[in-house]
PDB file of C-alpha atoms and ligand atoms in Angstrom:
ATOM      1  CA  MET A   1      -2.391 -57.839  23.250  1.00 70.00           C
ATOM      2  CA  ARG A   2      -4.528 -54.659  23.187  1.00 86.00           C
ATOM      3  CA  TYR A   3      -3.754 -52.373  26.120  1.00 94.00           C
ATOM      4  CA  ARG A   4      -6.230 -49.914  27.592  1.00 94.00           C
ATOM      5  CA  GLU A   5      -4.245 -47.928  30.164  1.00 96.00           C
ATOM      6  CA  ILE A   6      -0.517 -47.248  29.694  1.00 97.00           C
ATOM      7  CA  VAL A   7       1.781 -45.534  32.190  1.00 97.00           C
ATOM      8  CA  ILE A   8       5.120 -44.312  30.862  1.00 98.00           C
ATOM      9  CA  LEU A   9       7.936 -43.244  33.225  1.00 98.00           C
ATOM     10  CA  THR A  10      10.871 -41.365  31.718  1.00 98.00           C
ATOM     11  CA  GLY A  11      14.257 -40.406  33.150  1.00 97.00           C
ATOM     12  CA  ALA A  12      17.349 -38.539  32.028  1.00 96.00           C
ATOM     13  CA  GLY A  13      18.116 -41.174  29.361  1.00 96.00           C
ATOM     14  CA  VAL A  14      15.148 -40.071  27.212  1.00 98.00           C
ATOM     15  CA  SER A  15      16.717 -36.595  26.925  1.00 97.00           C
ATOM     16  CA  ALA A  16      20.305 -37.803  26.485  1.00 96.00           C
ATOM     17  CA  GLU A  17      20.144 -37.763  22.656  1.00 97.00           C
ATOM     18  CA  SER A  18      18.894 -34.170  22.863  1.00 97.00           C
ATOM     19  CA  GLY A  19      22.215 -33.272  24.449  1.00 92.00           C
ATOM     20  CA  VAL A  20      20.950 -33.062  28.047  1.00 91.00           C
ATOM     21  CA  ARG A  21      23.524 -34.555  30.397  1.00 83.00           C
ATOM     22  CA  THR A  22      22.294 -37.485  32.467  1.00 81.00           C
ATOM     23  CA  PHE A  23      22.986 -37.715  36.176  1.00 78.00           C
ATOM     24  CA  ARG A  24      25.315 -40.619  35.578  1.00 76.00           C
ATOM     25  CA  ASP A  25      27.537 -38.536  33.319  1.00 78.00           C
ATOM     26  CA  ASN A  26      30.616 -37.574  35.305  1.00 75.00           C
ATOM     27  CA  ASN A  27      29.452 -40.108  37.868  1.00 77.00           C
ATOM     28  CA  GLY A  28      26.742 -37.723  39.032  1.00 76.00           C
ATOM     29  CA  LEU A  29      29.102 -34.827  39.646  1.00 77.00           C
ATOM     30  CA  TRP A  30      28.646 -31.147  38.818  1.00 76.00           C
ATOM     31  CA  GLU A  31      31.544 -28.746  39.388  1.00 75.00           C
ATOM     32  CA  ASP A  32      32.953 -31.463  41.671  1.00 79.00           C
ATOM     33  CA  HIS A  33      29.788 -31.440  43.785  1.00 81.00           C
ATOM     34  CA  ARG A  34      27.689 -34.628  44.079  1.00 86.00           C
ATOM     35  CA  VAL A  35      24.295 -33.818  42.607  1.00 85.00           C
ATOM     36  CA  GLU A  36      22.703 -35.213  45.750  1.00 82.00           C
ATOM     37  CA  ASP A  37      24.622 -32.542  47.675  1.00 85.00           C
ATOM     38  CA  VAL A  38      23.518 -29.653  45.457  1.00 90.00           C
ATOM     39  CA  ALA A  39      19.896 -30.689  44.865  1.00 94.00           C
ATOM     40  CA  THR A  40      18.816 -30.381  48.512  1.00 95.00           C
ATOM     41  CA  SER A  41      17.080 -27.729  50.625  1.00 96.00           C
ATOM     42  CA  GLU A  42      20.051 -27.852  53.011  1.00 96.00           C
ATOM     43  CA  ALA A  43      22.424 -26.921  50.166  1.00 95.00           C
ATOM     44  CA  PHE A  44      20.083 -24.079  49.210  1.00 97.00           C
ATOM     45  CA  ALA A  45      20.036 -22.764  52.775  1.00 96.00           C
ATOM     46  CA  ARG A  46      23.812 -23.116  53.057  1.00 95.00           C
ATOM     47  CA  ASP A  47      24.799 -21.649  49.693  1.00 95.00           C
ATOM     48  CA  PRO A  48      21.795 -20.353  47.709  1.00 96.00           C
ATOM     49  CA  ASN A  49      23.979 -18.754  45.025  1.00 96.00           C
ATOM     50  CA  LEU A  50      25.668 -22.092  44.259  1.00 94.00           C
ATOM     51  CA  VAL A  51      22.305 -23.877  43.937  1.00 96.00           C
ATOM     52  CA  GLN A  52      20.758 -21.038  41.889  1.00 96.00           C
ATOM     53  CA  ARG A  53      23.789 -21.189  39.568  1.00 94.00           C
ATOM     54  CA  PHE A  54      23.356 -24.986  39.152  1.00 93.00           C
ATOM     55  CA  TYR A  55      19.780 -24.472  37.988  1.00 95.00           C
ATOM     56  CA  ASN A  56      20.414 -21.291  35.989  1.00 95.00           C
ATOM     57  CA  LEU A  57      22.990 -23.187  33.896  1.00 92.00           C
ATOM     58  CA  ARG A  58      20.503 -25.986  33.245  1.00 92.00           C
ATOM     59  CA  ARG A  59      17.592 -23.608  32.602  1.00 95.00           C
ATOM     60  CA  ASN A  60      19.723 -21.724  30.052  1.00 94.00           C
ATOM     61  CA  GLN A  61      20.420 -25.065  28.370  1.00 92.00           C
ATOM     62  CA  LEU A  62      16.688 -25.334  27.546  1.00 94.00           C
ATOM     63  CA  HIS A  63      17.159 -22.698  24.813  1.00 93.00           C
ATOM     64  CA  HIS A  64      19.756 -24.857  23.046  1.00 94.00           C
ATOM     65  CA  ILE A  65      18.168 -28.314  23.017  1.00 96.00           C
ATOM     66  CA  ALA A  66      15.360 -29.892  21.022  1.00 98.00           C
ATOM     67  CA  PRO A  67      13.136 -32.955  21.400  1.00 98.00           C
ATOM     68  CA  ASN A  68      14.506 -36.187  19.914  1.00 98.00           C
ATOM     69  CA  PRO A  69      12.602 -39.070  18.188  1.00 98.00           C
ATOM     70  CA  ALA A  70      11.800 -40.654  21.562  1.00 98.00           C
ATOM     71  CA  HIS A  71       9.985 -37.515  22.794  1.00 98.00           C
ATOM     72  CA  LEU A  72       8.180 -37.180  19.453  1.00 98.00           C
ATOM     73  CA  ALA A  73       7.073 -40.837  19.467  1.00 98.00           C
ATOM     74  CA  LEU A  74       5.641 -40.525  22.994  1.00 98.00           C
ATOM     75  CA  ALA A  75       3.650 -37.456  21.917  1.00 98.00           C
ATOM     76  CA  ARG A  76       2.332 -39.445  18.931  1.00 98.00           C
ATOM     77  CA  LEU A  77       1.306 -42.284  21.274  1.00 98.00           C
ATOM     78  CA  GLU A  78      -0.684 -39.857  23.434  1.00 98.00           C
ATOM     79  CA  ARG A  79      -2.403 -38.440  20.329  1.00 97.00           C
ATOM     80  CA  GLU A  80      -3.229 -41.667  18.524  1.00 97.00           C
ATOM     81  CA  PHE A  81      -3.635 -44.360  21.205  1.00 97.00           C
ATOM     82  CA  ASP A  82      -7.334 -45.221  21.744  1.00 95.00           C
ATOM     83  CA  GLY A  83      -6.884 -45.761  25.482  1.00 95.00           C
ATOM     84  CA  ARG A  84      -5.363 -43.682  28.291  1.00 96.00           C
ATOM     85  CA  VAL A  85      -1.654 -42.745  28.264  1.00 97.00           C
ATOM     86  CA  THR A  86      -0.133 -41.219  31.405  1.00 97.00           C
ATOM     87  CA  LEU A  87       3.355 -39.773  30.969  1.00 98.00           C
ATOM     88  CA  VAL A  88       5.246 -39.359  34.260  1.00 98.00           C
ATOM     89  CA  THR A  89       8.691 -37.834  33.937  1.00 98.00           C
ATOM     90  CA  GLN A  90      11.515 -37.494  36.441  1.00 98.00           C
ATOM     91  CA  ASN A  91      13.064 -34.958  34.086  1.00 97.00           C
ATOM     92  CA  VAL A  92      12.888 -31.242  34.742  1.00 97.00           C
ATOM     93  CA  ASP A  93      13.381 -30.174  31.114  1.00 97.00           C
ATOM     94  CA  ASP A  94      10.450 -29.228  28.843  1.00 97.00           C
ATOM     95  CA  LEU A  95      11.255 -31.553  25.941  1.00 98.00           C
ATOM     96  CA  HIS A  96       8.141 -33.728  26.299  1.00 98.00           C
ATOM     97  CA  GLU A  97       5.928 -30.636  26.048  1.00 98.00           C
ATOM     98  CA  ARG A  98       7.909 -29.235  23.129  1.00 98.00           C
ATOM     99  CA  ALA A  99       7.495 -32.582  21.345  1.00 98.00           C
ATOM    100  CA  GLY A 100       3.709 -32.204  21.694  1.00 98.00           C
ATOM    101  CA  SER A 101       2.909 -34.200  24.840  1.00 98.00           C
ATOM    102  CA  ARG A 102       0.091 -32.459  26.712  1.00 96.00           C
ATOM    103  CA  ASP A 103      -0.616 -34.529  29.818  1.00 92.00           C
ATOM    104  CA  VAL A 104       2.835 -34.644  31.477  1.00 97.00           C
ATOM    105  CA  ILE A 105       3.333 -35.191  35.205  1.00 98.00           C
ATOM    106  CA  HIS A 106       6.660 -33.648  36.283  1.00 98.00           C
ATOM    107  CA  MET A 107       7.095 -35.553  39.533  1.00 98.00           C
ATOM    108  CA  HIS A 108      10.440 -33.822  40.219  1.00 98.00           C
ATOM    109  CA  GLY A 109       9.307 -30.369  39.098  1.00 98.00           C
ATOM    110  CA  GLU A 110      10.434 -28.207  36.177  1.00 98.00           C
ATOM    111  CA  LEU A 111      13.367 -25.945  35.350  1.00 97.00           C
ATOM    112  CA  ARG A 112      11.001 -23.431  33.720  1.00 97.00           C
ATOM    113  CA  ARG A 113       9.129 -22.732  36.951  1.00 98.00           C
ATOM    114  CA  VAL A 114      10.171 -21.070  40.215  1.00 98.00           C
ATOM    115  CA  ARG A 115       8.351 -21.035  43.558  1.00 98.00           C
ATOM    116  CA  CYS A 116       8.166 -18.229  46.095  1.00 98.00           C
ATOM    117  CA  THR A 117       9.289 -19.453  49.521  1.00 97.00           C
ATOM    118  CA  ARG A 118       7.281 -16.636  51.137  1.00 97.00           C
ATOM    119  CA  CYS A 119       3.870 -16.699  49.419  1.00 97.00           C
ATOM    120  CA  ASP A 120       4.166 -20.195  47.878  1.00 98.00           C
ATOM    121  CA  THR A 121       3.091 -19.078  44.393  1.00 98.00           C
ATOM    122  CA  VAL A 122       4.630 -20.750  41.323  1.00 98.00           C
ATOM    123  CA  HIS A 123       5.722 -18.748  38.280  1.00 98.00           C
ATOM    124  CA  HIS A 124       6.885 -19.493  34.732  1.00 98.00           C
ATOM    125  CA  TRP A 125      10.516 -18.371  34.657  1.00 98.00           C
ATOM    126  CA  LEU A 126      13.032 -18.763  31.815  1.00 96.00           C
ATOM    127  CA  ASP A 127      15.732 -16.298  32.864  1.00 96.00           C
ATOM    128  CA  ASP A 128      18.340 -16.591  35.588  1.00 98.00           C
ATOM    129  CA  CYS A 129      16.861 -16.715  39.091  1.00 98.00           C
ATOM    130  CA  THR A 130      18.985 -15.160  41.839  1.00 98.00           C
ATOM    131  CA  GLN A 131      18.595 -14.022  45.432  1.00 97.00           C
ATOM    132  CA  ARG A 132      17.799 -10.571  44.040  1.00 97.00           C
ATOM    133  CA  SER A 133      14.928 -11.861  41.871  1.00 98.00           C
ATOM    134  CA  ARG A 134      11.612 -10.528  43.148  1.00 98.00           C
ATOM    135  CA  CYS A 135       8.478 -12.663  43.435  1.00 98.00           C
ATOM    136  CA  PRO A 136       5.978 -11.476  40.765  1.00 98.00           C
ATOM    137  CA  ASN A 137       3.196 -11.949  43.341  1.00 98.00           C
ATOM    138  CA  CYS A 138       4.423 -10.666  46.706  1.00 98.00           C
ATOM    139  CA  GLY A 139       7.341  -8.597  45.380  1.00 98.00           C
ATOM    140  CA  GLN A 140       9.755  -9.867  48.038  1.00 97.00           C
ATOM    141  CA  ALA A 141      13.411 -10.859  47.595  1.00 97.00           C
ATOM    142  CA  PRO A 142      15.186 -13.075  48.334  1.00 97.00           C
ATOM    143  CA  SER A 143      12.224 -15.408  47.934  1.00 97.00           C
ATOM    144  CA  LEU A 144      12.381 -17.465  44.716  1.00 98.00           C
ATOM    145  CA  ARG A 145      13.680 -21.041  44.501  1.00 98.00           C
ATOM    146  CA  PRO A 146      13.576 -23.518  41.599  1.00 98.00           C
ATOM    147  CA  ASN A 147      10.209 -25.365  41.558  1.00 98.00           C
ATOM    148  CA  ILE A 148      12.201 -28.590  41.630  1.00 98.00           C
ATOM    149  CA  VAL A 149      11.820 -31.533  44.025  1.00 98.00           C
ATOM    150  CA  TRP A 150      15.133 -31.881  45.860  1.00 97.00           C
ATOM    151  CA  PHE A 151      16.428 -34.979  47.612  1.00 95.00           C
ATOM    152  CA  GLY A 152      14.524 -35.399  50.863  1.00 95.00           C
ATOM    153  CA  GLU A 153      11.469 -33.536  49.489  1.00 98.00           C
ATOM    154  CA  MET A 154       8.185 -35.210  48.521  1.00 98.00           C
ATOM    155  CA  PRO A 155       7.760 -35.615  44.744  1.00 98.00           C
ATOM    156  CA  PHE A 156       4.708 -33.940  43.171  1.00 98.00           C
ATOM    157  CA  GLU A 157       1.384 -35.641  42.298  1.00 98.00           C
ATOM    158  CA  MET A 158       2.237 -38.931  44.000  1.00 98.00           C
ATOM    159  CA  GLU A 159      -1.441 -39.738  44.639  1.00 98.00           C
ATOM    160  CA  ALA A 160      -2.397 -39.320  40.982  1.00 97.00           C
ATOM    161  CA  ILE A 161       0.625 -41.352  39.905  1.00 97.00           C
ATOM    162  CA  HIS A 162      -0.166 -44.178  42.304  1.00 96.00           C
ATOM    163  CA  ASP A 163      -3.772 -44.244  41.131  1.00 95.00           C
ATOM    164  CA  ARG A 164      -2.681 -44.606  37.480  1.00 95.00           C
ATOM    165  CA  LEU A 165      -0.088 -47.268  38.359  1.00 95.00           C
ATOM    166  CA  THR A 166      -2.671 -49.450  40.087  1.00 93.00           C
ATOM    167  CA  ARG A 167      -5.016 -49.170  37.073  1.00 93.00           C
ATOM    168  CA  CYS A 168      -2.605 -49.587  34.179  1.00 95.00           C
ATOM    169  CA  ASP A 169      -2.227 -52.768  32.139  1.00 94.00           C
ATOM    170  CA  LEU A 170       1.126 -51.668  30.694  1.00 97.00           C
ATOM    171  CA  PHE A 171       3.986 -49.882  32.484  1.00 97.00           C
ATOM    172  CA  VAL A 172       6.974 -48.727  30.416  1.00 98.00           C
ATOM    173  CA  SER A 173      10.108 -47.254  32.024  1.00 98.00           C
ATOM    174  CA  ILE A 174      12.373 -45.346  29.614  1.00 98.00           C
ATOM    175  CA  GLY A 175      15.896 -44.007  30.244  1.00 98.00           C
ATOM    176  CA  THR A 176      16.190 -44.246  33.985  1.00 97.00           C
ATOM    177  CA  SER A 177      18.836 -45.922  36.108  1.00 94.00           C
ATOM    178  CA  GLY A 178      16.315 -46.953  38.757  1.00 94.00           C
ATOM    179  CA  SER A 179      18.499 -45.362  41.424  1.00 92.00           C
ATOM    180  CA  VAL A 180      16.129 -42.689  42.764  1.00 94.00           C
ATOM    181  CA  TYR A 181      13.034 -43.437  44.821  1.00 96.00           C
ATOM    182  CA  PRO A 182      10.073 -43.395  44.837  1.00 97.00           C
ATOM    183  CA  ALA A 183      10.209 -43.482  40.981  1.00 98.00           C
ATOM    184  CA  ALA A 184      12.462 -46.557  41.041  1.00 97.00           C
ATOM    185  CA  GLY A 185       9.783 -48.420  42.973  1.00 96.00           C
ATOM    186  CA  PHE A 186       6.878 -47.690  40.580  1.00 97.00           C
ATOM    187  CA  VAL A 187       7.326 -50.954  38.691  1.00 96.00           C
ATOM    188  CA  SER A 188       6.442 -52.767  41.921  1.00 92.00           C
ATOM    189  CA  ASN A 189       3.285 -50.657  42.380  1.00 89.00           C
ATOM    190  CA  VAL A 190       1.588 -51.567  39.115  1.00 91.00           C
ATOM    191  CA  ARG A 191      -1.436 -53.821  39.343  1.00 68.00           C
ATOM    192  CA  HIS A 192      -0.545 -57.346  40.352  1.00 63.00           C
ATOM    193  CA  ALA A 193       2.261 -58.268  37.919  1.00 52.00           C
ATOM    194  CA  GLY A 194       0.146 -61.163  36.646  1.00 61.00           C
ATOM    195  CA  GLU A 195      -2.200 -58.671  34.980  1.00 82.00           C
ATOM    196  CA  ALA A 196       0.008 -55.739  33.959  1.00 93.00           C
ATOM    197  CA  HIS A 197       2.892 -56.063  31.500  1.00 95.00           C
ATOM    198  CA  THR A 198       6.106 -54.176  32.320  1.00 96.00           C
ATOM    199  CA  ILE A 199       8.815 -53.096  29.877  1.00 98.00           C
ATOM    200  CA  GLU A 200      12.166 -51.442  30.583  1.00 98.00           C
ATOM    201  CA  VAL A 201      13.692 -49.461  27.722  1.00 98.00           C
ATOM    202  CA  ASN A 202      17.213 -48.365  28.664  1.00 98.00           C
ATOM    203  CA  LEU A 203      20.743 -48.163  27.260  1.00 97.00           C
ATOM    204  CA  GLU A 204      21.701 -50.903  29.692  1.00 97.00           C
ATOM    205  CA  PRO A 205      19.831 -52.974  32.305  1.00 96.00           C
ATOM    206  CA  SER A 206      18.998 -50.656  35.222  1.00 96.00           C
ATOM    207  CA  ALA A 207      19.310 -51.378  38.925  1.00 92.00           C
ATOM    208  CA  GLY A 208      15.672 -52.499  38.880  1.00 94.00           C
ATOM    209  CA  ALA A 209      15.823 -54.499  35.618  1.00 96.00           C
ATOM    210  CA  SER A 210      14.918 -57.793  37.299  1.00 96.00           C
ATOM    211  CA  ARG A 211      11.509 -56.366  38.265  1.00 95.00           C
ATOM    212  CA  PHE A 212      10.487 -55.917  34.611  1.00 96.00           C
ATOM    213  CA  ALA A 213       8.920 -58.666  32.475  1.00 94.00           C
ATOM    214  CA  GLU A 214      10.499 -57.369  29.247  1.00 97.00           C
ATOM    215  CA  HIS A 215      13.758 -55.480  28.487  1.00 98.00           C
ATOM    216  CA  ARG A 216      14.746 -53.511  25.407  1.00 98.00           C
ATOM    217  CA  ASN A 217      18.334 -52.303  25.699  1.00 98.00           C
ATOM    218  CA  GLY A 218      19.619 -49.593  23.380  1.00 98.00           C
ATOM    219  CA  LYS A 219      19.077 -45.911  22.620  1.00 98.00           C
ATOM    220  CA  ALA A 220      15.654 -44.449  23.355  1.00 98.00           C
ATOM    221  CA  GLY A 221      15.728 -42.464  20.094  1.00 98.00           C
ATOM    222  CA  ALA A 222      15.748 -45.740  18.164  1.00 98.00           C
ATOM    223  CA  LEU A 223      13.738 -48.068  20.439  1.00 98.00           C
ATOM    224  CA  VAL A 224      10.830 -45.835  21.510  1.00 98.00           C
ATOM    225  CA  PRO A 225       9.475 -45.108  17.991  1.00 98.00           C
ATOM    226  CA  VAL A 226       9.484 -48.878  17.313  1.00 98.00           C
ATOM    227  CA  LEU A 227       7.640 -49.594  20.566  1.00 98.00           C
ATOM    228  CA  VAL A 228       5.085 -46.849  19.855  1.00 98.00           C
ATOM    229  CA  ASP A 229       4.442 -48.282  16.367  1.00 97.00           C
ATOM    230  CA  GLU A 230       3.766 -51.657  17.984  1.00 97.00           C
ATOM    231  CA  LEU A 231       1.404 -50.140  20.557  1.00 97.00           C
ATOM    232  CA  LEU A 232      -0.468 -48.291  17.814  1.00 97.00           C
ATOM    233  CA  GLY A 233      -0.653 -51.449  15.702  1.00 92.00           C
ATOM    234  CA  VAL A 234       1.276 -49.680  12.932  1.00 81.00           C
ATOM    235  CA  GLY A 235       2.668 -52.029  10.316  1.00 68.00           C
ATOM    236  CA  ARG A 236       0.606 -54.903  11.734  1.00 58.00           C
ATOM    237  CA  SER A 237      -0.894 -56.794   8.834  1.00 57.00           C
ATOM    238  CA  GLY A 238      -4.659 -57.523   8.860  1.00 44.00           C
TER     239      GLY A 238
HETATM  240  C1  BV8 B   1      11.796 -38.632  48.996  1.00 51.47           C
HETATM  241  C2  BV8 B   1      15.362 -33.012  40.625  1.00 51.47           C
HETATM  242  C3  BV8 B   1      10.716 -38.690  51.076  1.00 51.47           C
HETATM  243  C4  BV8 B   1      16.686 -32.419  40.933  1.00 51.47           C
HETATM  244  C5  BV8 B   1      15.658 -35.253  41.380  1.00 51.47           C
HETATM  245  C6  BV8 B   1      18.354 -44.810  50.453  1.00 51.47           C
HETATM  246  C7  BV8 B   1      17.652 -45.795  49.808  1.00 51.47           C
HETATM  247  C8  BV8 B   1      16.499 -45.492  49.069  1.00 51.47           C
HETATM  248  C9  BV8 B   1      16.053 -44.167  48.971  1.00 51.47           C
HETATM  249  C10 BV8 B   1      16.774 -43.195  49.609  1.00 51.47           C
HETATM  250  C11 BV8 B   1      17.916 -43.499  50.347  1.00 51.47           C
HETATM  251  N1  BV8 B   1      18.395 -42.342  50.831  1.00 51.47           N
HETATM  252  C12 BV8 B   1      17.597 -41.314  50.448  1.00 51.47           C
HETATM  253  C13 BV8 B   1      16.598 -41.828  49.700  1.00 51.47           C
HETATM  254  C14 BV8 B   1      15.496 -41.109  49.087  1.00 51.47           C
HETATM  255  C15 BV8 B   1      15.985 -40.369  47.838  1.00 51.47           C
HETATM  256  C16 BV8 B   1      16.720 -41.298  46.911  1.00 51.47           C
HETATM  257  O1  BV8 B   1      16.110 -42.088  46.223  1.00 51.47           O
HETATM  258  N2  BV8 B   1      18.059 -41.158  46.910  1.00 51.47           N
HETATM  259  C17 BV8 B   1      18.864 -41.995  46.038  1.00 51.47           C
HETATM  260  C18 BV8 B   1      20.102 -41.178  45.601  1.00 51.47           C
HETATM  261  C19 BV8 B   1      19.266 -43.246  46.827  1.00 51.47           C
HETATM  262  N3  BV8 B   1      14.794 -39.876  47.196  1.00 51.47           N
HETATM  263  C20 BV8 B   1      14.314 -38.675  47.548  1.00 51.47           C
HETATM  264  O2  BV8 B   1      14.864 -37.921  48.324  1.00 51.47           O
HETATM  265  C21 BV8 B   1      12.988 -38.304  46.939  1.00 51.47           C
HETATM  266  N4  BV8 B   1      12.116 -37.855  47.966  1.00 51.47           N
HETATM  267  O3  BV8 B   1      12.178 -39.765  49.124  1.00 51.47           O
HETATM  268  O4  BV8 B   1      11.008 -37.983  49.882  1.00 51.47           O
HETATM  269  C22 BV8 B   1       9.733 -37.888  51.812  1.00 51.47           C
HETATM  270  C23 BV8 B   1       8.683 -38.543  52.423  1.00 51.47           C
HETATM  271  C24 BV8 B   1       7.763 -37.808  53.135  1.00 51.47           C
HETATM  272  C25 BV8 B   1       7.892 -36.420  53.208  1.00 51.47           C
HETATM  273  C26 BV8 B   1       8.949 -35.768  52.578  1.00 51.47           C
HETATM  274  C27 BV8 B   1       9.890 -36.501  51.878  1.00 51.47           C
HETATM  275  C28 BV8 B   1      13.121 -37.154  45.970  1.00 51.47           C
HETATM  276  C29 BV8 B   1      13.939 -37.590  44.801  1.00 51.47           C
HETATM  277  C30 BV8 B   1      13.916 -36.468  43.766  1.00 51.47           C
HETATM  278  C31 BV8 B   1      15.271 -35.825  43.700  1.00 51.47           C
HETATM  279  N5  BV8 B   1      15.294 -34.913  42.573  1.00 51.47           N
HETATM  280  N6  BV8 B   1      15.587 -34.399  40.368  1.00 51.47           N
HETATM  281  C32 BV8 B   1      17.366 -32.071  39.664  1.00 51.47           C
HETATM  282  O5  BV8 B   1      17.001 -32.575  38.599  1.00 51.47           O
HETATM  283  O6  BV8 B   1      18.308 -31.269  39.776  1.00 51.47           O
HETATM  284  S1  BV8 B   1      16.153 -36.829  41.040  1.00 51.47           S
HETATM  285  C33 BV8 B   1      17.304 -36.705  39.788  1.00 51.47           C
HETATM  286  O7  BV8 B   1      18.022 -37.890  39.773  1.00 51.47           O
HETATM  287  C34 BV8 B   1      16.691 -36.599  38.428  1.00 51.47           C
HETATM  288  O8  BV8 B   1      15.447 -35.991  38.427  1.00 51.47           O
HETATM  289  C35 BV8 B   1      16.547 -38.002  38.003  1.00 51.47           C
HETATM  290  O9  BV8 B   1      15.248 -38.420  38.209  1.00 51.47           O
HETATM  291  C36 BV8 B   1      17.393 -38.749  38.960  1.00 51.47           C
HETATM  292  C37 BV8 B   1      18.422 -39.513  38.197  1.00 51.47           C
HETATM  293  O10 BV8 B   1      17.726 -40.564  37.688  1.00 51.47           O
HETATM  294  P1  BV8 B   1      17.671 -40.867  36.126  1.00 51.47           P
HETATM  295  O11 BV8 B   1      16.657 -40.003  35.501  1.00 51.47           O
HETATM  296  O12 BV8 B   1      17.512 -42.331  36.053  1.00 51.47           O
HETATM  297  O13 BV8 B   1      19.064 -40.428  35.515  1.00 51.47           O
HETATM  298  P2  BV8 B   1      20.411 -41.269  35.541  1.00 51.47           P
HETATM  299  O14 BV8 B   1      21.465 -40.402  34.943  1.00 51.47           O
HETATM  300  O15 BV8 B   1      20.589 -41.830  36.923  1.00 51.47           O
HETATM  301  O16 BV8 B   1      20.143 -42.509  34.565  1.00 51.47           O
HETATM  302  C38 BV8 B   1      19.998 -42.299  33.184  1.00 51.47           C
HETATM  303  C39 BV8 B   1      19.747 -43.674  32.567  1.00 51.47           C
HETATM  304  O17 BV8 B   1      19.548 -43.489  31.170  1.00 51.47           O
HETATM  305  C40 BV8 B   1      20.932 -44.601  32.710  1.00 51.47           C
HETATM  306  O18 BV8 B   1      20.477 -45.862  33.166  1.00 51.47           O
HETATM  307  C41 BV8 B   1      21.508 -44.711  31.300  1.00 51.47           C
HETATM  308  O19 BV8 B   1      21.994 -46.020  31.025  1.00 51.47           O
HETATM  309  C42 BV8 B   1      20.310 -44.434  30.457  1.00 51.47           C
HETATM  310  N7  BV8 B   1      20.612 -43.800  29.172  1.00 51.47           N
HETATM  311  C43 BV8 B   1      21.602 -42.914  28.876  1.00 51.47           C
HETATM  312  N8  BV8 B   1      21.502 -42.556  27.569  1.00 51.47           N
HETATM  313  C44 BV8 B   1      20.426 -43.214  27.062  1.00 51.47           C
HETATM  314  C45 BV8 B   1      19.861 -44.007  28.070  1.00 51.47           C
HETATM  315  N9  BV8 B   1      18.789 -44.785  27.872  1.00 51.47           N
HETATM  316  C46 BV8 B   1      18.253 -44.781  26.628  1.00 51.47           C
HETATM  317  N10 BV8 B   1      18.732 -44.036  25.608  1.00 51.47           N
HETATM  318  C47 BV8 B   1      19.815 -43.252  25.777  1.00 51.47           C
HETATM  319  N11 BV8 B   1      20.286 -42.526  24.747  1.00 51.47           N
END
């Protein structure tokens, strides 16, 4: 089967072999806080220093991690596939970009950007962000928050994502537990299942596994390069 439009959704599992902790590690706990309780605007209003610390630790981690074969294979697919590849990631790290992917939709935002809550500008930011950090545009403080989509907030670029889902003829979900919406529902938004093929690549069957036509269980670092070779027709005789 030759595909024309592929949508790829990635989650924390695609970065796991790069040493980035998934949300399921520690049963979704960080410093004994449930992630859902830290990654919210209410938590930020209640204890901004705690939330800033949560993201500063993870932003600092960006300097010590590198893309793994799964990230590199997805960048190769974007470069060499003779149709359209849309990469939507739930991840807030920059490993897809550092692997060479160019067209990445960060639906949950990015660790390397902060947003001013006063003038709404977004800035590239790799250092610690605190309540004393001044907005590079309006100069106010406190004003900067992580440009991350918290629980209860609308994910970014939903319209563009939905448009690509309804047009794609292949949807591949990689390294996600299917526990967070609306990403977990994307597989049900692709064109009528009869026309689009759907593949789940994950260490283990996810909560939404039954909604996929095909399942490949194992490590992304091993399975994604194989899948990309197949999609590029590499190693296909004749
Ligand atoms: C919204 C940024 C509405 C933060 C994140 C009840 C039912 C249904 C939905 C809800 C509900 N109650 C509330 C909701 C909505 C809520 C939600 O879904 N909650 C869940 C907990 C039930 N969703 C929201 O709030 C979303 N917004 O709904 O807005 C709205 C409408 C109108 C107007 C305004 C608002 C916003 C959700 C975004 C939250 N932010 N991230 C941060 O990163 O700090 S989500 C966060 O969790 C991560 O981004 C990540 O996406 C997600 C965890 O998911 P995964 O990526 O799947 O990670 P996980 O660890 O769970 O799984 C990893 C998988 O990899 C595992 O399956 C594992 O087996 C596998 N794996 C591990 N190693 C490997 C591997 N696979 C392959 N290879 C390996 N080596």
